[in-house]
Short mmCIF file of C-alpha atoms (C1' of nucleotides) in Angstrom, two decimals:
data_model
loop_
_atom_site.label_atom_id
_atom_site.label_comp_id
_atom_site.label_asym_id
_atom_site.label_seq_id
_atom_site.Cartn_x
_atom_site.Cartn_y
_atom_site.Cartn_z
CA UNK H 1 -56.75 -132.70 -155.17
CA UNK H 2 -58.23 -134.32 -158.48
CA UNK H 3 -60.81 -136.68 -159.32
CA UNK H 4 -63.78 -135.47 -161.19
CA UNK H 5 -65.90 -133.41 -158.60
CA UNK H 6 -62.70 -131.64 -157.42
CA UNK H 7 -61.70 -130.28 -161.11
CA UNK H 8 -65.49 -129.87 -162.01
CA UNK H 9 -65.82 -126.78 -159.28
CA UNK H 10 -62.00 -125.69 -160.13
CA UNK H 11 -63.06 -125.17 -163.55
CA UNK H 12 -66.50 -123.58 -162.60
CA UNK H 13 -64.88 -121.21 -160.23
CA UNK H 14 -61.84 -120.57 -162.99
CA UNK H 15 -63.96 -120.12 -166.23
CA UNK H 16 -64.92 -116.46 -165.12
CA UNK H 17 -61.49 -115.45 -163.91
CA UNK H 18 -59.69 -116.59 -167.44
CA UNK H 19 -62.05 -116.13 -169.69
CA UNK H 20 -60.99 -113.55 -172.45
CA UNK H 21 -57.80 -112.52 -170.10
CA UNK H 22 -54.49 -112.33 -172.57
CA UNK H 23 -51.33 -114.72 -171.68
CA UNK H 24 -48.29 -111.73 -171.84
CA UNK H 25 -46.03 -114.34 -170.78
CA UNK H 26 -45.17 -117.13 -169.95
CA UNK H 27 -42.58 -118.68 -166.61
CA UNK H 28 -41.97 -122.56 -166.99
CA UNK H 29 -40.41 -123.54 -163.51
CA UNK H 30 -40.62 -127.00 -163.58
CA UNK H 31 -40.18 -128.61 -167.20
CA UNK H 32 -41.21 -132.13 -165.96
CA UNK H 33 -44.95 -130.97 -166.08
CA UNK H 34 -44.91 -129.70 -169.89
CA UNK H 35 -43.98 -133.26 -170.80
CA UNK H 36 -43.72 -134.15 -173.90
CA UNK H 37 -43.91 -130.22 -175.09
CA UNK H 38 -40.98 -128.23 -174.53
CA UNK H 39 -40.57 -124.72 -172.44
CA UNK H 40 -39.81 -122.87 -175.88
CA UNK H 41 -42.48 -124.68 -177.55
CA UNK H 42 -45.41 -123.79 -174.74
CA UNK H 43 -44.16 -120.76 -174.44
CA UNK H 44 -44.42 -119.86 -178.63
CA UNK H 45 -47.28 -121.23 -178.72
CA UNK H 46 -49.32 -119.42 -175.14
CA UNK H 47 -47.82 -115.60 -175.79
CA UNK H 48 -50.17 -113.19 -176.97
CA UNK H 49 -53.22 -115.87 -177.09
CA UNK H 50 -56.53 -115.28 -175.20
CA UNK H 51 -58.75 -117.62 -173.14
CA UNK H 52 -61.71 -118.30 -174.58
CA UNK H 53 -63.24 -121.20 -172.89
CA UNK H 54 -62.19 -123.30 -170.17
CA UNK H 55 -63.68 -126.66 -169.88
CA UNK H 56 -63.33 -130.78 -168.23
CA UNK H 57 -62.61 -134.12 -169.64
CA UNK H 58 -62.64 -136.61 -166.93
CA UNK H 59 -60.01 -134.84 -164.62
CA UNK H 60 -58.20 -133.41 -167.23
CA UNK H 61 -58.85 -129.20 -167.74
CA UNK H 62 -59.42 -127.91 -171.11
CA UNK H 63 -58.39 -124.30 -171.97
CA UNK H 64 -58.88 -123.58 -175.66
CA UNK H 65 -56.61 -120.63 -176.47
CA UNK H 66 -57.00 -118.33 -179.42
CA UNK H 67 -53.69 -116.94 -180.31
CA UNK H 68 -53.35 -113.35 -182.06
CA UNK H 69 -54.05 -112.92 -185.24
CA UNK H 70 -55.97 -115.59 -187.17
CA UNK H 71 -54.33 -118.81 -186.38
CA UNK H 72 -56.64 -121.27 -185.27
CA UNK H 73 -57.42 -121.88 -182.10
CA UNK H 74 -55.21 -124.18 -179.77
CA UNK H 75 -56.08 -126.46 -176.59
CA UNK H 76 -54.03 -126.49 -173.57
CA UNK H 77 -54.36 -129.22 -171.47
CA UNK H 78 -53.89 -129.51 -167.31
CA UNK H 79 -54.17 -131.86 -164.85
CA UNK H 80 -53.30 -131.71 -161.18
CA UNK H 81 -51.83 -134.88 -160.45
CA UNK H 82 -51.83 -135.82 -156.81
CA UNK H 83 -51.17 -132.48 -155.27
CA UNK H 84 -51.67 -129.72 -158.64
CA UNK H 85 -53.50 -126.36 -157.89
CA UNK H 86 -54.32 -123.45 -160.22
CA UNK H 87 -55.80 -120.11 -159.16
CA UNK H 88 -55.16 -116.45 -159.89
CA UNK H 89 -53.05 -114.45 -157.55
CA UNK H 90 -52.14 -110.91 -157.35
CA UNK H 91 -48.83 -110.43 -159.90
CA UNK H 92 -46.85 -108.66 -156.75
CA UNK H 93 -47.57 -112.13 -154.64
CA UNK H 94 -44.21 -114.17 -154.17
CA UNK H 95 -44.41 -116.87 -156.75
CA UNK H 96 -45.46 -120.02 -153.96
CA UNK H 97 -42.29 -122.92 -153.37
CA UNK H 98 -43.76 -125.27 -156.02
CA UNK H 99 -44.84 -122.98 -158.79
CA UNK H 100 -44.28 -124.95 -161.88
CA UNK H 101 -45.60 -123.09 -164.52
CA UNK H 102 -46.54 -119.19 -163.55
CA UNK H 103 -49.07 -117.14 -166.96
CA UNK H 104 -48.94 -113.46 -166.69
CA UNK H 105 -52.27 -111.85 -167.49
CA UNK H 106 -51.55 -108.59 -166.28
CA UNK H 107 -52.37 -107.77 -162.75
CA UNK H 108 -52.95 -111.49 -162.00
CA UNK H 109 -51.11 -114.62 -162.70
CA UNK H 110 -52.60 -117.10 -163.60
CA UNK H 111 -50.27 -120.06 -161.55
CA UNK H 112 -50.10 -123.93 -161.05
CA UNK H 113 -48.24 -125.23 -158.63
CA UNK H 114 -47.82 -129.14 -157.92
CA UNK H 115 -45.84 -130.05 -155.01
CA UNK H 116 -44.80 -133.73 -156.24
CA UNK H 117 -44.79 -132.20 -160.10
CA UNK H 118 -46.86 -135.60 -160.89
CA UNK H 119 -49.32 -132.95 -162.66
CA UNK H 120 -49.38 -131.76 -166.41
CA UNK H 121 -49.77 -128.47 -168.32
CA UNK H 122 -49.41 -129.22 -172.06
CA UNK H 123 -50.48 -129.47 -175.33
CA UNK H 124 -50.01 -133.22 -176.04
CA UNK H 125 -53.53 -133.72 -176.36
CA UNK H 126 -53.32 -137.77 -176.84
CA UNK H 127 -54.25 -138.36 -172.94
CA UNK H 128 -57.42 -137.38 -173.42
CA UNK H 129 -58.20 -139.11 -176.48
CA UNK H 130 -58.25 -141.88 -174.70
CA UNK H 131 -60.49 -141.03 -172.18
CA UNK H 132 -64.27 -143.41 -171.67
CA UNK H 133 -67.39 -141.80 -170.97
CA UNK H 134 -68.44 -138.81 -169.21
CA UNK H 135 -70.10 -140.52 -165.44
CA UNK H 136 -72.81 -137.61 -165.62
CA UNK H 137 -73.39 -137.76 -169.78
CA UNK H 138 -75.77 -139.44 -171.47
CA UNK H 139 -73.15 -141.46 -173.43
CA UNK H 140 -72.32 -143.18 -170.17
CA UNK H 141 -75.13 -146.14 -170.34
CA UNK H 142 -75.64 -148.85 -167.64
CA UNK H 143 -76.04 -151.54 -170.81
CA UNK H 144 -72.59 -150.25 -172.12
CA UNK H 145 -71.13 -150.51 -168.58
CA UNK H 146 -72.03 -153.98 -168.36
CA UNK H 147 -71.14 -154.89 -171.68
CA UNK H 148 -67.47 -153.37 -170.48
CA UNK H 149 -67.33 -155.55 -167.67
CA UNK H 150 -68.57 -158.63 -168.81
CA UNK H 151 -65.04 -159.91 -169.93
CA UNK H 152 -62.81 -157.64 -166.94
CA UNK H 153 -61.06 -160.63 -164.92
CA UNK H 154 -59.49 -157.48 -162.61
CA UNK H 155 -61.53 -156.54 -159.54
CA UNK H 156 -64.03 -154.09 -159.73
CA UNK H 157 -62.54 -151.51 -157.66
CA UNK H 158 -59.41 -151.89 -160.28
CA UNK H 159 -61.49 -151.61 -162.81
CA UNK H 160 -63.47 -148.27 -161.32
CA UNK H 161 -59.97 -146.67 -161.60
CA UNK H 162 -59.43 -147.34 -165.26
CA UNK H 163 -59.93 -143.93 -167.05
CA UNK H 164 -61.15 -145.64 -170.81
CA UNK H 165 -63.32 -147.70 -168.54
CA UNK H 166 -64.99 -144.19 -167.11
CA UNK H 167 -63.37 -141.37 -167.10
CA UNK H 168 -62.88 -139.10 -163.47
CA UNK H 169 -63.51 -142.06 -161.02
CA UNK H 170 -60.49 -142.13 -158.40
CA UNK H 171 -59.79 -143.75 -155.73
CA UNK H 172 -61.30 -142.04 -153.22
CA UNK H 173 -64.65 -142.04 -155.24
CA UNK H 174 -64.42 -145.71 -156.35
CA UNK H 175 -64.41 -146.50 -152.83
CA UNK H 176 -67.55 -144.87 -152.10
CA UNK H 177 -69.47 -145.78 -155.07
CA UNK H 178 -69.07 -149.58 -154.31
CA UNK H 179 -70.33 -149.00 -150.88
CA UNK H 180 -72.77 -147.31 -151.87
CA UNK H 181 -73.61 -149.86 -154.01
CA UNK H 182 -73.41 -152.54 -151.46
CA UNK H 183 -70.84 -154.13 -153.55
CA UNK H 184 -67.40 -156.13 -152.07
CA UNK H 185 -64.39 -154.08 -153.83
CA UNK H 186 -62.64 -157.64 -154.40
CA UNK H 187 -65.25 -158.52 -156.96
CA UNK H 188 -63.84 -159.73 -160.16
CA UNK H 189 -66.26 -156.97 -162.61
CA UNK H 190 -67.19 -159.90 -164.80
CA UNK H 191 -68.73 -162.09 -161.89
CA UNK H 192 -71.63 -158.84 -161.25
CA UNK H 193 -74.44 -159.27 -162.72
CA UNK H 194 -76.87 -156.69 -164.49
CA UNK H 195 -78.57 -155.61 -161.56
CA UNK H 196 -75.06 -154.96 -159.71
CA UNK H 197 -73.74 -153.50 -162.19
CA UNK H 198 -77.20 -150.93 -162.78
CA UNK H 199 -76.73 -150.56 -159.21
CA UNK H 200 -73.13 -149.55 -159.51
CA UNK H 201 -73.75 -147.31 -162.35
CA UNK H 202 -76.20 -145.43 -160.51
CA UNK H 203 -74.19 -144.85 -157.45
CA UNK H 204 -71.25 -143.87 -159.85
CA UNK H 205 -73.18 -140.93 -160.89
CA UNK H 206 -74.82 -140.21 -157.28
CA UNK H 207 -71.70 -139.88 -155.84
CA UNK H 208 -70.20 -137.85 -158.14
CA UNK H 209 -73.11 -135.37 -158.75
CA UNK H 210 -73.04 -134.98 -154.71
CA UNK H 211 -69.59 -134.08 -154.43
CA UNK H 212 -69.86 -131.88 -157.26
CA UNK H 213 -72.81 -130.41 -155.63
CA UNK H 214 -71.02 -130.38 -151.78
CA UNK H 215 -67.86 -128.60 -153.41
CA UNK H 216 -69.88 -125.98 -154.64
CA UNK H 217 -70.97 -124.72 -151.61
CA UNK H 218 -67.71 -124.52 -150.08
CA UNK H 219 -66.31 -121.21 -149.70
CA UNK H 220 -62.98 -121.16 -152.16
CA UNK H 221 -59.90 -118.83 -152.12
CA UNK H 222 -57.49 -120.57 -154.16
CA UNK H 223 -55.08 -118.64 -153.50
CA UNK H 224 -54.64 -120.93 -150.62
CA UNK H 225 -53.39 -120.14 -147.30
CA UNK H 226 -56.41 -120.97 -144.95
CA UNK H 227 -58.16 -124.19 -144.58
CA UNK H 228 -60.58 -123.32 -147.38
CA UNK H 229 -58.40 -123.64 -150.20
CA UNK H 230 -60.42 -125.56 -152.93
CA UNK H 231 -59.35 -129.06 -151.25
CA UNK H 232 -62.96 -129.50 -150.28
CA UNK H 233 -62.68 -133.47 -151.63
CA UNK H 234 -61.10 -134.61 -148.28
CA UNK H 235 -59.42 -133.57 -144.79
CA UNK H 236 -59.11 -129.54 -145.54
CA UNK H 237 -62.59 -128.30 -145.32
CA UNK H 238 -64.25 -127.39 -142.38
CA UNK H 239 -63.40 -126.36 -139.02
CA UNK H 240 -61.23 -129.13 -138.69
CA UNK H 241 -63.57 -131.55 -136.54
CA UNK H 242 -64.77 -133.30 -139.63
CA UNK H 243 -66.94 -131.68 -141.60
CA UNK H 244 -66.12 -134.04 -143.88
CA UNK H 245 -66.75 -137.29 -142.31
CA UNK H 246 -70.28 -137.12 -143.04
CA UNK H 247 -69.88 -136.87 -146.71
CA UNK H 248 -67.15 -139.37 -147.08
CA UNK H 249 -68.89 -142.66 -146.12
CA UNK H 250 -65.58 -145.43 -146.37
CA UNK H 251 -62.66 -143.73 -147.66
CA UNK H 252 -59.85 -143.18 -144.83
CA UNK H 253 -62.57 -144.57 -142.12
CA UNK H 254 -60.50 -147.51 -141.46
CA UNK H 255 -61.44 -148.85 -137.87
CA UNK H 256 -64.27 -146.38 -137.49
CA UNK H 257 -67.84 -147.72 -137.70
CA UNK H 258 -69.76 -148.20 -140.80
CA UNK H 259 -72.45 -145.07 -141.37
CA UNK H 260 -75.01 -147.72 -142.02
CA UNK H 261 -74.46 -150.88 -139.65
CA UNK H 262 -72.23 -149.67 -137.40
CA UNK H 263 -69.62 -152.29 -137.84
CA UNK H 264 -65.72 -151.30 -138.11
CA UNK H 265 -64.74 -150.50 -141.91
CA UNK H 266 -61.93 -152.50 -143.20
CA UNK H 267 -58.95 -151.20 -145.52
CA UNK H 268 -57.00 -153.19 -147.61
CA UNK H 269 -54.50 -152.44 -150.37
CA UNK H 270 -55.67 -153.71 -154.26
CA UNK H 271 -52.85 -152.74 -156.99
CA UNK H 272 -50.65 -150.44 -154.50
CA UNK H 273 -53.67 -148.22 -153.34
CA UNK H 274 -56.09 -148.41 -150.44
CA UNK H 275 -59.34 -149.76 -150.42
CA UNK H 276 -61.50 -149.47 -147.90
CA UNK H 277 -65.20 -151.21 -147.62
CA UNK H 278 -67.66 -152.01 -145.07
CA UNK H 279 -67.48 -156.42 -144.90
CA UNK H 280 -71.42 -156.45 -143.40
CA UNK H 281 -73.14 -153.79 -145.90
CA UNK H 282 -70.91 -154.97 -149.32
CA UNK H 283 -71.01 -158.74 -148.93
CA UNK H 284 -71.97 -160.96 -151.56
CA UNK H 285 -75.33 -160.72 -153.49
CA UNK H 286 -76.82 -158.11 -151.45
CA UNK H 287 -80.04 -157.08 -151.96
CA UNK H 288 -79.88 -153.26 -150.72
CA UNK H 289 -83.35 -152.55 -149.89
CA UNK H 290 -82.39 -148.32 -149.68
CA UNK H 291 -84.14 -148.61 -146.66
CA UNK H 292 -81.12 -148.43 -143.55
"C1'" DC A 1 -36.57 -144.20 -139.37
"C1'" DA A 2 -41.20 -146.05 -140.97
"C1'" DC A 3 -45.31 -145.63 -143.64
"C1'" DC A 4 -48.91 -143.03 -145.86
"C1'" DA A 5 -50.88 -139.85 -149.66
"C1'" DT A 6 -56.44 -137.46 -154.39
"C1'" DG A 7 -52.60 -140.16 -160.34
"C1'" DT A 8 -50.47 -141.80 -164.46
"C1'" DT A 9 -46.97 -144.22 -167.08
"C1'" DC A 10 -43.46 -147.37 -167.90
"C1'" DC A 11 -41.37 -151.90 -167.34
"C1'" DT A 12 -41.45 -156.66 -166.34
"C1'" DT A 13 -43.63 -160.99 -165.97
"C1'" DG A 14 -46.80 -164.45 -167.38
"C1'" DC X 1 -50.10 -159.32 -178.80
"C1'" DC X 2 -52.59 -158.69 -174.07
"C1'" DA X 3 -53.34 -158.56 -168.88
"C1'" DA X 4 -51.77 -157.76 -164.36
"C1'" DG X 5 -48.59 -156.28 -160.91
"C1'" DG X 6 -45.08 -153.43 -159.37
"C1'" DA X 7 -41.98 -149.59 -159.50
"C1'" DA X 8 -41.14 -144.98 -160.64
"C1'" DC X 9 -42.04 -140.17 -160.50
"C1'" DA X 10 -41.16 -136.28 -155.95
"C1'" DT X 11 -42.40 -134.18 -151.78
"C1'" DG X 12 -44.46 -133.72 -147.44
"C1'" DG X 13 -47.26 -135.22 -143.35
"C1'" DT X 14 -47.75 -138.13 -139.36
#
DNA sequence: CACCATGTTCCTTG
DNA sequence: CCAAGGAACATGGT
């Protein structure tokens, strides 16, 4: 369920539960996810260490880890992949089908579970490293952005989903912040000029702040059995007649009409993944007035 | 059976 | 060496 907004709330809503809460041990189901570190390895170095902050880069989570004693502190790294969760559940609970890695802190585990295992939980913290600028932080600059672009012979939309580009934008979201942008996904980035791209750049950070802003008023149990399980970014929330429809402008609208001008929005598929746009409201060199 | 899915990484091709 | 495209990863939903 990850692109920025999604693991923005998921780390509000976890930072409480963790924070100073002592790993007794540690359950590696699924190896694949620890990749490159090893079960032994995670395990040496997570046993006995407390949470003491749990933070975001892009849609990676951060939990820095003091182990006992006075070694120094350690980072361990998550990310959710297509389909990751992590919540606390009762320790009694039945461990769910696709637990992959399962933290004892006492009366609670602490448990991610990833049903395609495309998801991470290590301490290989190169990923990250690599990572462009924060969409809501002051080191992400419209003048930078451009500069970025200006020599990008990829698509835009492409180029939305490069993580060193920005980091957090995914594909649901880089569909919605060209259309809200008025700008056509098949855009080569170097062909926008600086007004697009400001334009862009601010609709980048709209769209994310309002998601971020939407999934924190959702009602979350992550514990996950009912329809409000944390997937608030698309399709779970709600009473199932679409409460999300009117947040999600494009994305998986295919064939329905545009918000704005009421014409049918188009998908088409750009590197493997869909893209979907409105043709009327994202043509060429349009001047959005912010007025329909 | 077919095709679709919120992401990243590796391999091939140019 | 770099850029771009595709496949792979793995499972489930429609």
């Amino acid at each position: 369920m990850p692109e920025l907004p999604e693991v923005e709330v998921l780390v509000r809503h976890l930072r409480p539960q963790l924070r100073n809460k002592i790993i007794r041990a540690v359950q590696v189901k699924r190896p694949r996810v620890l990749r490159p570190t090893s079960p032994q390895r995670l395990q040496r170095a997570l046993r006995g260490s407390k949470f003491i902050a749990v933070s975001r880069r892009g849609k990676y989570l951060l939990f820095q880890l003091q182990p006992p004693g006075k070694a120094a502190p350690r980072l361990l790294v998550g990310h959710l992949g297509m389909t990751g969760r992590m919540y606390l559940a009762p320790s009694q609970n039945p461990l769910p089908k696709h637990a992959a890695v399962v933290l004892s802190l006492g009366s609670d585990n602490f448990i991610f579970e990833d049903t395609r295992y495309f998801g991470r939980f290590t301490l290989d913290v190169r990923a990250i490293q690599k990572l462009g600028p924060e969409p809501l932080s002051e080191e992400f600059s419209a003048e930078d952005f451009a500069q970025a672009l200006k020599r990008c012979e990829q698509s835009i939309k492409i180029k939305l989903l490069d993580q060193s580009l920005v980091a957090g934008i995914g594909n649901i979201y880089a569909s919605e912040a060209l259309f809200r942008a008025g700008i056509g996904p098949r855009t080569k980035a170097r062909r926008l000029n600086f007004e697009q791209v400001q334009q862009l750049w601010g609709a980048i950070r709209e769209v994310i702040a309002e998601a971020i802003r939407f999934g924190s008023t959702v009602p979350l149990s992550y514990a996950g059995t009912g329809w409000e399980d944390g997937l608030f970014y698309f399709g779970s929330v709600g009473d199932g007649r679409g409460f999300y429809q009117e947040r999600l402008q494009v994305y998986d609208r295919a064939n329905l009409p545009c918000v704005v001008c009421g014409n049918g929005i188009k998908r088409f598929v750009q590197a493997g993944r869909s893209t979907f746009y409105c043709p009327h409201c994202q043509r060429r060199k349009t001047a959005k007035t912010g007025l329909d």
